Coordinates of C-alpha atoms in Angstrom, one line a residue:
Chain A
X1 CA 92.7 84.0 88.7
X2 CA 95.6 85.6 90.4
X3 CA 96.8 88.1 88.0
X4 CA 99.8 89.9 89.6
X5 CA 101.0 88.9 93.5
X6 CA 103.1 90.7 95.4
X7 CA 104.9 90.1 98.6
X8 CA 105.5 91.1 101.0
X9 CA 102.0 93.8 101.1
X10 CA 104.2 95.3 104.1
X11 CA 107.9 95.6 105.3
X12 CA 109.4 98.5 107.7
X13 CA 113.2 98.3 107.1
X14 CA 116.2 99.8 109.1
X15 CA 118.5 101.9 106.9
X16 CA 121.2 100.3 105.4
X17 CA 119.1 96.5 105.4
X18 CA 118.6 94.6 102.1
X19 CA 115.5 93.2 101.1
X20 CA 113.8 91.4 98.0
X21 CA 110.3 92.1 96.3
X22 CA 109.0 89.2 94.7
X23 CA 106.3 89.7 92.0
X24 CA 104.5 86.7 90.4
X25 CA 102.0 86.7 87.2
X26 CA 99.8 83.8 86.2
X27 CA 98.5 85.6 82.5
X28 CA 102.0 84.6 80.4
X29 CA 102.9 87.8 79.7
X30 CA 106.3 88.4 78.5
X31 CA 106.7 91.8 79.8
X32 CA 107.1 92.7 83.7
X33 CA 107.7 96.4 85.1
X34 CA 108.4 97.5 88.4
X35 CA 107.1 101.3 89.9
X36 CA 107.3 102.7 92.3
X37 CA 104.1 105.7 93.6
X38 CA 104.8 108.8 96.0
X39 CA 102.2 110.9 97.1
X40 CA 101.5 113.9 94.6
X41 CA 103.7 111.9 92.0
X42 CA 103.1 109.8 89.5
X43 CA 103.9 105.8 88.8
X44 CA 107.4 106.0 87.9
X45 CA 109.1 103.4 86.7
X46 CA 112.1 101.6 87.8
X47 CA 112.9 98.5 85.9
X48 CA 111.4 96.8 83.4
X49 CA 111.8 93.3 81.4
X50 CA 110.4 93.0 78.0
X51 CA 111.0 89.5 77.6
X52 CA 112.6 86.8 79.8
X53 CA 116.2 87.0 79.8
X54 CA 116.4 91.0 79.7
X55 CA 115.8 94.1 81.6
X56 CA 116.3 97.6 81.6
X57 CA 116.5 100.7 83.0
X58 CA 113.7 102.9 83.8
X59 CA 113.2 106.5 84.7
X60 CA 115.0 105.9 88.5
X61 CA 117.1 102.8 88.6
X62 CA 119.6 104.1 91.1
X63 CA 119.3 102.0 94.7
X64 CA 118.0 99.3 92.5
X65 CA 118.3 95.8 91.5
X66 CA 116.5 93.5 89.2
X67 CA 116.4 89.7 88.5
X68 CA 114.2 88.0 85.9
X69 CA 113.9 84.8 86.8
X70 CA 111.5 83.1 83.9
X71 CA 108.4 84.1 82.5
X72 CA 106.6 84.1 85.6
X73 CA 108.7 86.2 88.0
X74 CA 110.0 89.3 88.3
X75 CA 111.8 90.7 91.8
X76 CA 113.2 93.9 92.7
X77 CA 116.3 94.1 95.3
X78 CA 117.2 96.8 97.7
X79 CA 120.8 96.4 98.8
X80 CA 121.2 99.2 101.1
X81 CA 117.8 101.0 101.7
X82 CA 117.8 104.4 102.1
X83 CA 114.5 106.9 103.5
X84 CA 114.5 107.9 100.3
X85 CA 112.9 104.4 99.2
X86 CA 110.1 104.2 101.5
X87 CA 107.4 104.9 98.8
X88 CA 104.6 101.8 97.6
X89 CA 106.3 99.8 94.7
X90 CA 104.1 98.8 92.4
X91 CA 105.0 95.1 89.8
X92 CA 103.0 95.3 86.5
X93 CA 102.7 92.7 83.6
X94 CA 101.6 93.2 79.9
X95 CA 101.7 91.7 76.8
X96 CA 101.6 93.2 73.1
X97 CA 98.8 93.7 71.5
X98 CA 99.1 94.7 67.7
X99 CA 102.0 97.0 67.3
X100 CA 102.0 97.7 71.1
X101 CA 101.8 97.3 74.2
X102 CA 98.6 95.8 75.9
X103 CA 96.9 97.0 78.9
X104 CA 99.3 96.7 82.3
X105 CA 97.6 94.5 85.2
X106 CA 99.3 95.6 88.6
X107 CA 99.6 93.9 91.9
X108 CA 98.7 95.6 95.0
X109 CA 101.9 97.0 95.5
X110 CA 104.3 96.9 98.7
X111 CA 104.1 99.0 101.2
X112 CA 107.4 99.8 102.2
X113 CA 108.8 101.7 105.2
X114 CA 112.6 102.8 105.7
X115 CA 113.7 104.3 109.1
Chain B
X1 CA 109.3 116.8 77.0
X2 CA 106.5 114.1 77.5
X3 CA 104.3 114.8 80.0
X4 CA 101.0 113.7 80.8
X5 CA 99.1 116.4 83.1
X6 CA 95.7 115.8 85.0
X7 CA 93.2 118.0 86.5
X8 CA 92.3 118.7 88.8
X9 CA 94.0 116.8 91.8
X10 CA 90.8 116.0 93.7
X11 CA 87.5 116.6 93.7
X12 CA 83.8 116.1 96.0
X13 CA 80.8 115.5 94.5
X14 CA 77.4 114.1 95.9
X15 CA 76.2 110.5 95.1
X16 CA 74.1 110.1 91.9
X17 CA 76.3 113.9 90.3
X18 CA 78.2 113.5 87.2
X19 CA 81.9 114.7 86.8
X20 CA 84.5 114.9 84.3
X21 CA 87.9 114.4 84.7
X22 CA 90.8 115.9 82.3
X23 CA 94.2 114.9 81.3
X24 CA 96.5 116.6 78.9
X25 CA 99.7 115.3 77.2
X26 CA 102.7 116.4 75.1
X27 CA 103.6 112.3 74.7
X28 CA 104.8 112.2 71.0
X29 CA 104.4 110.6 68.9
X30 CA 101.3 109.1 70.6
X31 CA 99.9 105.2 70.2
X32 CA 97.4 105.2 72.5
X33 CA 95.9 106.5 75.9
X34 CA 94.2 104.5 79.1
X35 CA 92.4 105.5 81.9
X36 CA 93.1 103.3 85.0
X37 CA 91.3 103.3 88.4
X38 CA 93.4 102.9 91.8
X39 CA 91.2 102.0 94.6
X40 CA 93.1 102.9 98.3
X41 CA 95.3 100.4 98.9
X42 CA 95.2 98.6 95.3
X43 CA 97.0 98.6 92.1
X44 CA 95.3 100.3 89.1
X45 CA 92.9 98.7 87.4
X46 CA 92.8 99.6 83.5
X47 CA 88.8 101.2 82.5
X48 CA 89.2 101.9 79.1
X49 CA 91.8 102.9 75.7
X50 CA 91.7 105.0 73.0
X51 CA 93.7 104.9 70.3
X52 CA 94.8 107.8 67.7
X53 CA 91.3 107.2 65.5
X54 CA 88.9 106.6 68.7
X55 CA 87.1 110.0 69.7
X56 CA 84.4 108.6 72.3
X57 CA 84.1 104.8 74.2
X58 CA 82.3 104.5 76.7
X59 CA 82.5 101.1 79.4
X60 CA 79.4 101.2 81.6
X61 CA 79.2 104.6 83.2
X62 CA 82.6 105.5 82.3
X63 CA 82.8 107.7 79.0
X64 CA 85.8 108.5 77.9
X65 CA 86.8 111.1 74.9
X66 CA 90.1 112.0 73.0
X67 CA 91.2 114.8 70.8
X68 CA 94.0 113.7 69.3
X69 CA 94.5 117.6 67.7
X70 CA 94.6 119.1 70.6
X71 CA 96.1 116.2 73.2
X72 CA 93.6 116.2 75.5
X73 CA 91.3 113.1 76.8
X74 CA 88.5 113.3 79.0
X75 CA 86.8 111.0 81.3
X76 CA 83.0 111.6 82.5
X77 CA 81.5 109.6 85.2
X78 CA 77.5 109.3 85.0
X79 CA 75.4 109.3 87.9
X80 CA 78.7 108.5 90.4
X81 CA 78.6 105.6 93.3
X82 CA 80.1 105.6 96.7
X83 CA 82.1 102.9 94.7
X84 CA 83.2 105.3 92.2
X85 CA 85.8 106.8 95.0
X86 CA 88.7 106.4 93.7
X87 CA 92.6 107.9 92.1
X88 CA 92.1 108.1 88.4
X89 CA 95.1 107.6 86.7
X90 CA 95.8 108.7 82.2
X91 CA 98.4 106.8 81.2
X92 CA 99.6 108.0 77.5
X93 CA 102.2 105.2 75.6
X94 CA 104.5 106.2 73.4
X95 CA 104.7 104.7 70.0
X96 CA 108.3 104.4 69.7
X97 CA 110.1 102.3 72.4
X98 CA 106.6 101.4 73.6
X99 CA 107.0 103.7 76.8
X100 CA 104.1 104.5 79.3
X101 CA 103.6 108.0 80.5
X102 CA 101.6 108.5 83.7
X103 CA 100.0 111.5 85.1
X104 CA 99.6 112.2 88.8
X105 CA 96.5 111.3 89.0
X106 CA 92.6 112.8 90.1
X107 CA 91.5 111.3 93.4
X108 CA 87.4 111.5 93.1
X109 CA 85.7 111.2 96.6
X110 CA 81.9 110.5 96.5
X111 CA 80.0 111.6 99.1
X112 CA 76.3 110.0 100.3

């Protein structure tokens, strides 16, 4: 039982480089999110897809890309990395329970670096 | 504005000790509220909900509490492992547009 995989768990980038997080879930959930975690901050989120076929912004989108690609897979694309973005990044799936949304299940998140 | 604030930031205690950990919202109008644990180097893991009716659960030595009049949740830790060291992490969900709200987390270190 998978759950959520991330990859790469590690990347150092050169400023300006693109790059693509791929996030995989194994649970059929419908709903995907991607975060991203700085020290003395909380998750905050970036994207997220509620269902496959659709995404939207979250709290910091700028920088960003998105790309549902079915049920299973969410990724999350830098085109032109910045410092800024060097943080962990965080993919989450959850499904609705009742009127709302079930518990998240998170990868391990990517560590990544931007010089 | 919705916020979600935890306290404190970190804290030591000695193996076997109980602790209690706070978090404190303005999230409204509220659904439910988690507690997840974040080992280093790992995603959060979700330990428990409650929802608006739920004062107290409790999952293993985790016990959780929520005043829903007040906006505050608590999570006590009984007789804390080595194991137990960890970032706790309230996570509040908004009832309409199904949004999460995350504080910034406690980290607990146990020591032997």
């Amino acid at each position: 039982n998978a759950g959520v995989t991330q990859t790469p768990k590690f990347q150092v980038l050169k400023t300006g480089q693109s790059m693509t997080l791929q996030c995989a879930q194994d649970m059929n959930h419908n709903s995907m999110y991607w975060y991203r975690q700085d020290p003395g901050m909380g998750l905050r989120l970036i994207y997220y897809s509620a269902s496959e076929g659709t995404t939207d912004k979250g709290e910091v989108p700028n920088g960003y890309n998105v790309s549902r690609l079915n049920k299973r897979e969410f990724s999350l694309r830098l085109e032109s990395a910045a410092p800024s973005q060097t943080s962990v990044y965080f993919c989450a799936s959850s499904e609705a329970v009742g009127a709302g949304p079930g518990p998240q299940h998170f990868g391990d998140g990517t560590r990544l670096s931007i010089l | 504005k919705n916020q979600v604030e935890q306290s404190p930031q970190s804290l030591i205690i000695l193996e076997g000790k109980n602790c209690t950990l706070q978090c404190n919202y303005t999230v409204s109008p509220f659904s439910n509220l988690r507690w997840y644990k974040q080992d280093t180097g790992r995603g959060p893991v979700s330990l428990t909900i409650m929802t608006f009716s739920e004062n107290t659960k409790s999952n293993g030595r985790y016990t959780a509490t929520l005043d829903a009049d007040t906006k505050q949740s608590s999570l006590h830790i009984t007789a804390s492992q080595l194991s137990d060291s960890a970032s706790y992490i309230c996570v509040v969900t908004r009832r309409t547009g199904n949004q999460f709200y995350f504080g910034t987390g406690t980290s607990l270190t146990v020591i032997p």
